[in-house]
Coordinates of C-alpha atoms in Angstrom, one line a residue:
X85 CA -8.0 30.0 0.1
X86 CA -11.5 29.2 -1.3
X87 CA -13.5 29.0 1.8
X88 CA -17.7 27.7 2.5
X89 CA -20.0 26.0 3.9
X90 CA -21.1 22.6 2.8
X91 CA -24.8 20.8 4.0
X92 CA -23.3 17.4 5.2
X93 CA -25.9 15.2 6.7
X94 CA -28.2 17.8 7.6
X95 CA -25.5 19.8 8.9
X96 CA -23.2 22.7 8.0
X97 CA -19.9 22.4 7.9
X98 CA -17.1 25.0 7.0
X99 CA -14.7 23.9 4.2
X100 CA -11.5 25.6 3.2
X101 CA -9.6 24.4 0.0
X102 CA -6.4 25.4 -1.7
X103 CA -3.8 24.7 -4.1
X104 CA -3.9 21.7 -6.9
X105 CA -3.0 18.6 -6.9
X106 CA -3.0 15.2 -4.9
X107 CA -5.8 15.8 -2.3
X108 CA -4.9 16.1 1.0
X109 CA -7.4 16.4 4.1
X110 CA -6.6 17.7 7.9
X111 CA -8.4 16.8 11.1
X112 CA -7.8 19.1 14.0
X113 CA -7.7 17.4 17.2
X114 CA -10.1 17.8 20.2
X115 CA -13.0 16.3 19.6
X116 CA -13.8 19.8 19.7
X117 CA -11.0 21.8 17.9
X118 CA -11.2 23.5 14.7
X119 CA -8.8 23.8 11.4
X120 CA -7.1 26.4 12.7
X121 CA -4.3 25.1 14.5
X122 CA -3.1 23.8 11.4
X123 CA -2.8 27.5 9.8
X124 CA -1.0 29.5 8.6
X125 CA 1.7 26.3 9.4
X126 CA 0.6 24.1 6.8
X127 CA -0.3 26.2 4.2
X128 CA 3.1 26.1 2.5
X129 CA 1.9 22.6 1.5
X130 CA -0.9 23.9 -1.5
X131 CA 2.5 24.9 -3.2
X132 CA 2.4 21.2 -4.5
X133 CA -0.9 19.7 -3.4
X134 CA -4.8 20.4 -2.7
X135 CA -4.9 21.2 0.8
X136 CA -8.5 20.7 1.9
X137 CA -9.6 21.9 5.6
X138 CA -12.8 21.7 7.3
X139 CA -13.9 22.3 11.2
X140 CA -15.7 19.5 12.6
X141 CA -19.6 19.1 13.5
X142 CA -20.3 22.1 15.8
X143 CA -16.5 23.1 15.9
X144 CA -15.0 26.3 14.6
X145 CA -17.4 28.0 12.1
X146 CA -19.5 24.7 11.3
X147 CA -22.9 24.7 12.6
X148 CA -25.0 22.1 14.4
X149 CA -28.4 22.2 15.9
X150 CA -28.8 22.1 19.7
X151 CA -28.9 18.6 21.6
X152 CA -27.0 16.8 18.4
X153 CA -25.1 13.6 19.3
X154 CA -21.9 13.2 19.0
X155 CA -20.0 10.3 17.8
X156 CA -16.9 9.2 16.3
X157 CA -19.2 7.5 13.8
X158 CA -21.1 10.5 12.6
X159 CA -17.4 12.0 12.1
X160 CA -16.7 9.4 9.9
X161 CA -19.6 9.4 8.0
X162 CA -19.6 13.3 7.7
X163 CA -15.7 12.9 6.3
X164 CA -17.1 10.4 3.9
X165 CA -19.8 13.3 2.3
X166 CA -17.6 15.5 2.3
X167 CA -15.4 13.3 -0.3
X168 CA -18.5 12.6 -2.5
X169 CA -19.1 16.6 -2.2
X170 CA -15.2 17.7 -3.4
X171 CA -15.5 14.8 -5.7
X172 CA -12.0 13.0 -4.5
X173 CA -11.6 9.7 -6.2
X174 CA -9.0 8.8 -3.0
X175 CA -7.8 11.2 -0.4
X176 CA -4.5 11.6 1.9
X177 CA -5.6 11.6 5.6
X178 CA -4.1 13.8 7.8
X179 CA -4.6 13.6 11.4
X180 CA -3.3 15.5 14.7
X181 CA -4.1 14.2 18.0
X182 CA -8.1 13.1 17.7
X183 CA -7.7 13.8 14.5
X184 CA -5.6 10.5 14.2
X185 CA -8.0 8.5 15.5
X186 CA -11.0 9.5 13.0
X187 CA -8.1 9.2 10.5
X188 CA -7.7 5.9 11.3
X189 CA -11.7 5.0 12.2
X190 CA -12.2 6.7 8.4
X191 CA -9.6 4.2 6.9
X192 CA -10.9 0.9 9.0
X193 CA -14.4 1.7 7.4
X194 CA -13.1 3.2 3.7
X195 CA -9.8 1.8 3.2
X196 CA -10.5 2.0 -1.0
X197 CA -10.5 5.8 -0.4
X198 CA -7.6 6.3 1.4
X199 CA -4.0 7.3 -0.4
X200 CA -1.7 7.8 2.3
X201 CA -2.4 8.3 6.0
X202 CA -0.3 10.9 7.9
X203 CA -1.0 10.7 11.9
X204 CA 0.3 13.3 14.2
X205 CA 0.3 13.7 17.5
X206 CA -1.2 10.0 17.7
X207 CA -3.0 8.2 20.3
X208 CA -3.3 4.9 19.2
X209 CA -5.6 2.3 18.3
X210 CA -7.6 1.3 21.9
X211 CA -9.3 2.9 24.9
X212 CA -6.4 1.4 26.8
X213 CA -4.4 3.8 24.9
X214 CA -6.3 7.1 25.0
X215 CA -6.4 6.3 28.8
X216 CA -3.0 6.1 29.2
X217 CA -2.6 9.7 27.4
X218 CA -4.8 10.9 29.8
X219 CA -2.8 9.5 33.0
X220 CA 0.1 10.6 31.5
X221 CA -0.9 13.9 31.1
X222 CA -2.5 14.2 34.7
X223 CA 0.8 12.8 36.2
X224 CA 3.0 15.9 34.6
X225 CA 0.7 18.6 36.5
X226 CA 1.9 17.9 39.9
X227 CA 0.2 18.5 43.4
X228 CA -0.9 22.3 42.9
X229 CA -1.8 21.8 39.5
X230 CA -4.1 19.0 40.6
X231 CA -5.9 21.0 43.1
X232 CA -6.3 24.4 40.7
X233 CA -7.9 21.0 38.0
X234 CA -10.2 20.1 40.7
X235 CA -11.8 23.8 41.7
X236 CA -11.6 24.4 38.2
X237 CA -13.8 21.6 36.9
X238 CA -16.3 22.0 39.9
X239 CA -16.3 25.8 39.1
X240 CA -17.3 24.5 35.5
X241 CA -20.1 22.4 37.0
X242 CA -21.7 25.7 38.6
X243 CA -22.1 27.5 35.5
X244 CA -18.4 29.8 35.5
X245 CA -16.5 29.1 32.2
X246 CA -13.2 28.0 33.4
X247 CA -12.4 26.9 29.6
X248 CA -9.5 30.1 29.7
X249 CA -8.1 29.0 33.0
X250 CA -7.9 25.3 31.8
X251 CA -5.7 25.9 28.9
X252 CA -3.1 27.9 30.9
X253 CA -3.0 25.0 33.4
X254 CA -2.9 22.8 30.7
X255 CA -1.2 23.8 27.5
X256 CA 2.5 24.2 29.2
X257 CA 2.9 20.1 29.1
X258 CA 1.9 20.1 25.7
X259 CA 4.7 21.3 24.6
X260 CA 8.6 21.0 24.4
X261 CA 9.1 24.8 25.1
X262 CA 7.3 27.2 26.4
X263 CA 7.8 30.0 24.1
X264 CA 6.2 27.6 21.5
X265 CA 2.6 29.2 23.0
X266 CA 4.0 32.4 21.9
X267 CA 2.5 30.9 18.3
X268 CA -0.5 29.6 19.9
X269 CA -4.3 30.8 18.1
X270 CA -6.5 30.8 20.8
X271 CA -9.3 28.0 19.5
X272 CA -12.6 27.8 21.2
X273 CA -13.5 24.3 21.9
X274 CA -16.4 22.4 21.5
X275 CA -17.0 21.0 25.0
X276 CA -20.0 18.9 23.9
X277 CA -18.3 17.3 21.5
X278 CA -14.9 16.8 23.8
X279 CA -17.5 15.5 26.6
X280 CA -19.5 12.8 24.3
X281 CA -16.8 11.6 21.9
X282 CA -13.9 11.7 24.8
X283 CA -16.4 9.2 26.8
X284 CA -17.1 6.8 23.9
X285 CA -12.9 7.4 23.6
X286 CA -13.1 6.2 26.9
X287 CA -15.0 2.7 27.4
X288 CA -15.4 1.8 23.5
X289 CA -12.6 2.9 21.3
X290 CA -10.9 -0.3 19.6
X291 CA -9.6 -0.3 16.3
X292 CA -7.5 -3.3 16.5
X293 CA -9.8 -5.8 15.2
X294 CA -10.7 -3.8 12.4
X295 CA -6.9 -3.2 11.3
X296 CA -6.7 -5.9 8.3
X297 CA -8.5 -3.7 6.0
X298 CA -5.8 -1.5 6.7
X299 CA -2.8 -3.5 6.2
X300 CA -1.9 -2.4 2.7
X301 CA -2.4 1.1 3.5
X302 CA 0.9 3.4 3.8
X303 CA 1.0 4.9 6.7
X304 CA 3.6 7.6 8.3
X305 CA 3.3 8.4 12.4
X306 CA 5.5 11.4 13.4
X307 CA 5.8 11.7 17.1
X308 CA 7.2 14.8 19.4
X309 CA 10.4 13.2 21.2
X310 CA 8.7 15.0 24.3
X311 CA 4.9 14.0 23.4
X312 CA 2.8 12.6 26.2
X313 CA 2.4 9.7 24.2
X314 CA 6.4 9.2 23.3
X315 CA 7.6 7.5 20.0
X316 CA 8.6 4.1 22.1
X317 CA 4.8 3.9 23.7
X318 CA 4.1 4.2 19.5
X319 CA 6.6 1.8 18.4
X320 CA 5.8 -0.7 21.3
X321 CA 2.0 -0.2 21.8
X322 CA 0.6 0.8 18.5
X323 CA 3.0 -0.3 15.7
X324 CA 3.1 -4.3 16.8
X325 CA -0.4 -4.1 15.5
X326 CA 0.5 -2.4 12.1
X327 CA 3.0 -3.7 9.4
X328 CA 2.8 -0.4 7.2
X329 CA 4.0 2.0 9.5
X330 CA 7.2 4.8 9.3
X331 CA 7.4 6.1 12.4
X332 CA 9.7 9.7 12.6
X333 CA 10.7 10.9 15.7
X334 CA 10.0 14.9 16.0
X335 CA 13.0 16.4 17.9
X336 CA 12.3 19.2 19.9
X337 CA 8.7 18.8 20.0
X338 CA 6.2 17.3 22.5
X339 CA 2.2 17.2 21.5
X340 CA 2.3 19.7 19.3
X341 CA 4.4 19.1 16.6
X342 CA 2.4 21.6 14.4
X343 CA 3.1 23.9 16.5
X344 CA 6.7 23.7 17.3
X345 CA 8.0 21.5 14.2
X346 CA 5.9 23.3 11.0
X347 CA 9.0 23.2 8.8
X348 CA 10.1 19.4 10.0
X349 CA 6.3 18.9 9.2
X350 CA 6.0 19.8 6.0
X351 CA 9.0 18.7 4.8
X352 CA 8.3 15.1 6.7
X353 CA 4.9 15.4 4.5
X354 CA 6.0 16.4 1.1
X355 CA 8.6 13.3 1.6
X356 CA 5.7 10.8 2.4
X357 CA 3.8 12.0 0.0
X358 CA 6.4 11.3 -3.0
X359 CA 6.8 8.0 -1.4
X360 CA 5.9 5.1 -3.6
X361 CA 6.2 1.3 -3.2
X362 CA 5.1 -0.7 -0.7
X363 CA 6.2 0.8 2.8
X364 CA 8.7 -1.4 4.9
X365 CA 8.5 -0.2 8.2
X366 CA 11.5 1.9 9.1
X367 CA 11.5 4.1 12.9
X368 CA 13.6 7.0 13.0

């Protein structure tokens, strides 16, 4: 795998690329992740296409000068340099968790670059509904759980890096089985870019009135059975808004489908990606 940095917008961001063929491009979830929780589970994929990865502003091994603002429009605009730098005509969008919603935010604002759009691990199109992932996710830790969140985030406030003890406390309801974190790369976050992108996520995330530049656009949701976010909050809250949309239901998985489901992923993605036509919206 051919790996660098690229200057993007006065920033440096680290690019990996393999494999030929129809381009494909992966955005690790967060804000704050990095491209490698999709490795070594996608790379099976540059067998047939060009796999293209790349950590986010500040994430993973990009860089970022000190006090940089974050936004989910200088994502965008940093995913559109990035196609003018690897000279891609039109790309396939692939998007886990946050990654779905700057796949989506890319598309609304570049929809004559996009192939395909694969969305994993969705949130939706709203505030209302990244909210409601939140709640959802807060109800499943229980009473104890709620009182380790609360000293843990104050002990965060006094300086003491609780990042470690968050993910144990966290990661269990992310998942369908617990033996699924056996797999897990431990992924430093960005908590800048979690803080100031999660808050504009927050009060002024709405894509719905931007979704007509979309409509001819294929696009393929696959949703963990057990996500926090199920397939029926997809198929009632996010696909009445969308009349492109295949939505596959991912047995035996719940946020991670990456994680837990790599062979059901690829093989859900090398079927999408042979797909051709117009798409007529079929939930499975």
């Amino acid at each position: 795998m051919e790996s660098k940095h690229v200057m993007i917008n006065g920033k440096k961001l680290f690019v990996q690329v393999k494999g030929s063929g129809k381009p494909i491009i992966f955005l690790h979830g967060g804000p704050g992740g990095s491209l490698d929780y999709f490795l070594p589970h996608m790379e099976p994929l540059a067998a047939n296409f060009q796999i293209i990865l790349y950590d986010q502003t500040g994430c993973g091994k990009s860089e970022v000068e000190e006090g940089h603002t974050y936004t989910i429009d200088d994502e965008v605009n940093n995913l559109e340099e990035i196609r003018k730098s690897l000279n891609l005509e039109k790309m396939t969008l692939f998007g886990e968790s946050w990654g779905s919603i700057l796949a989506l935010s890319y598309a609304a604002k570049h929809p004559d670059r996009i192939d395909k759009l694969i969305l994993t691990a969705a949130i939706g199109l709203t505030s209302k509904d990244y909210r409601a992932f939140k709640e959802n996710l807060f109800r499943k830790l229980g009473s104890y759980k709620k009182m380790l969140l609360g000293y843990y985030s104050v002990s965060s406030l006094l300086g003491v890096d609780s990042s470690r003890k968050l993910e144990q406390l966290f990661d269990p309801h992310y998942v369908y089985s617990i033996d699924t974190l056996k797999k897990k790369t431990m992924i430093s976050y960005n908590q800048d870019a979690l803080k100031h992108i999660g808050k504009e996520l927050d009060h002024h995330y709405n894509l719905i009135p931007s979704l007509p530049v979309c409509r001819s656009l294929p696009i393929m949701i696959a949703q963990g059975t057990h996500d926090i976010l199920s397939p029926a909050y997809m198929k009632e809250n996010v696909l009445v808004h969308l009349n492109n949309v295949i939505l596959k239901e991912v047995e035996e998985s719940g946020h991670w489908t990456i994680l837990e489901q790599p062979e059901k992923m690829i093989a859900l993605t090398r079927e999408f990606m042979s797909f051709k036509g117009t798409v007529t919206p079929v939930h499975s």
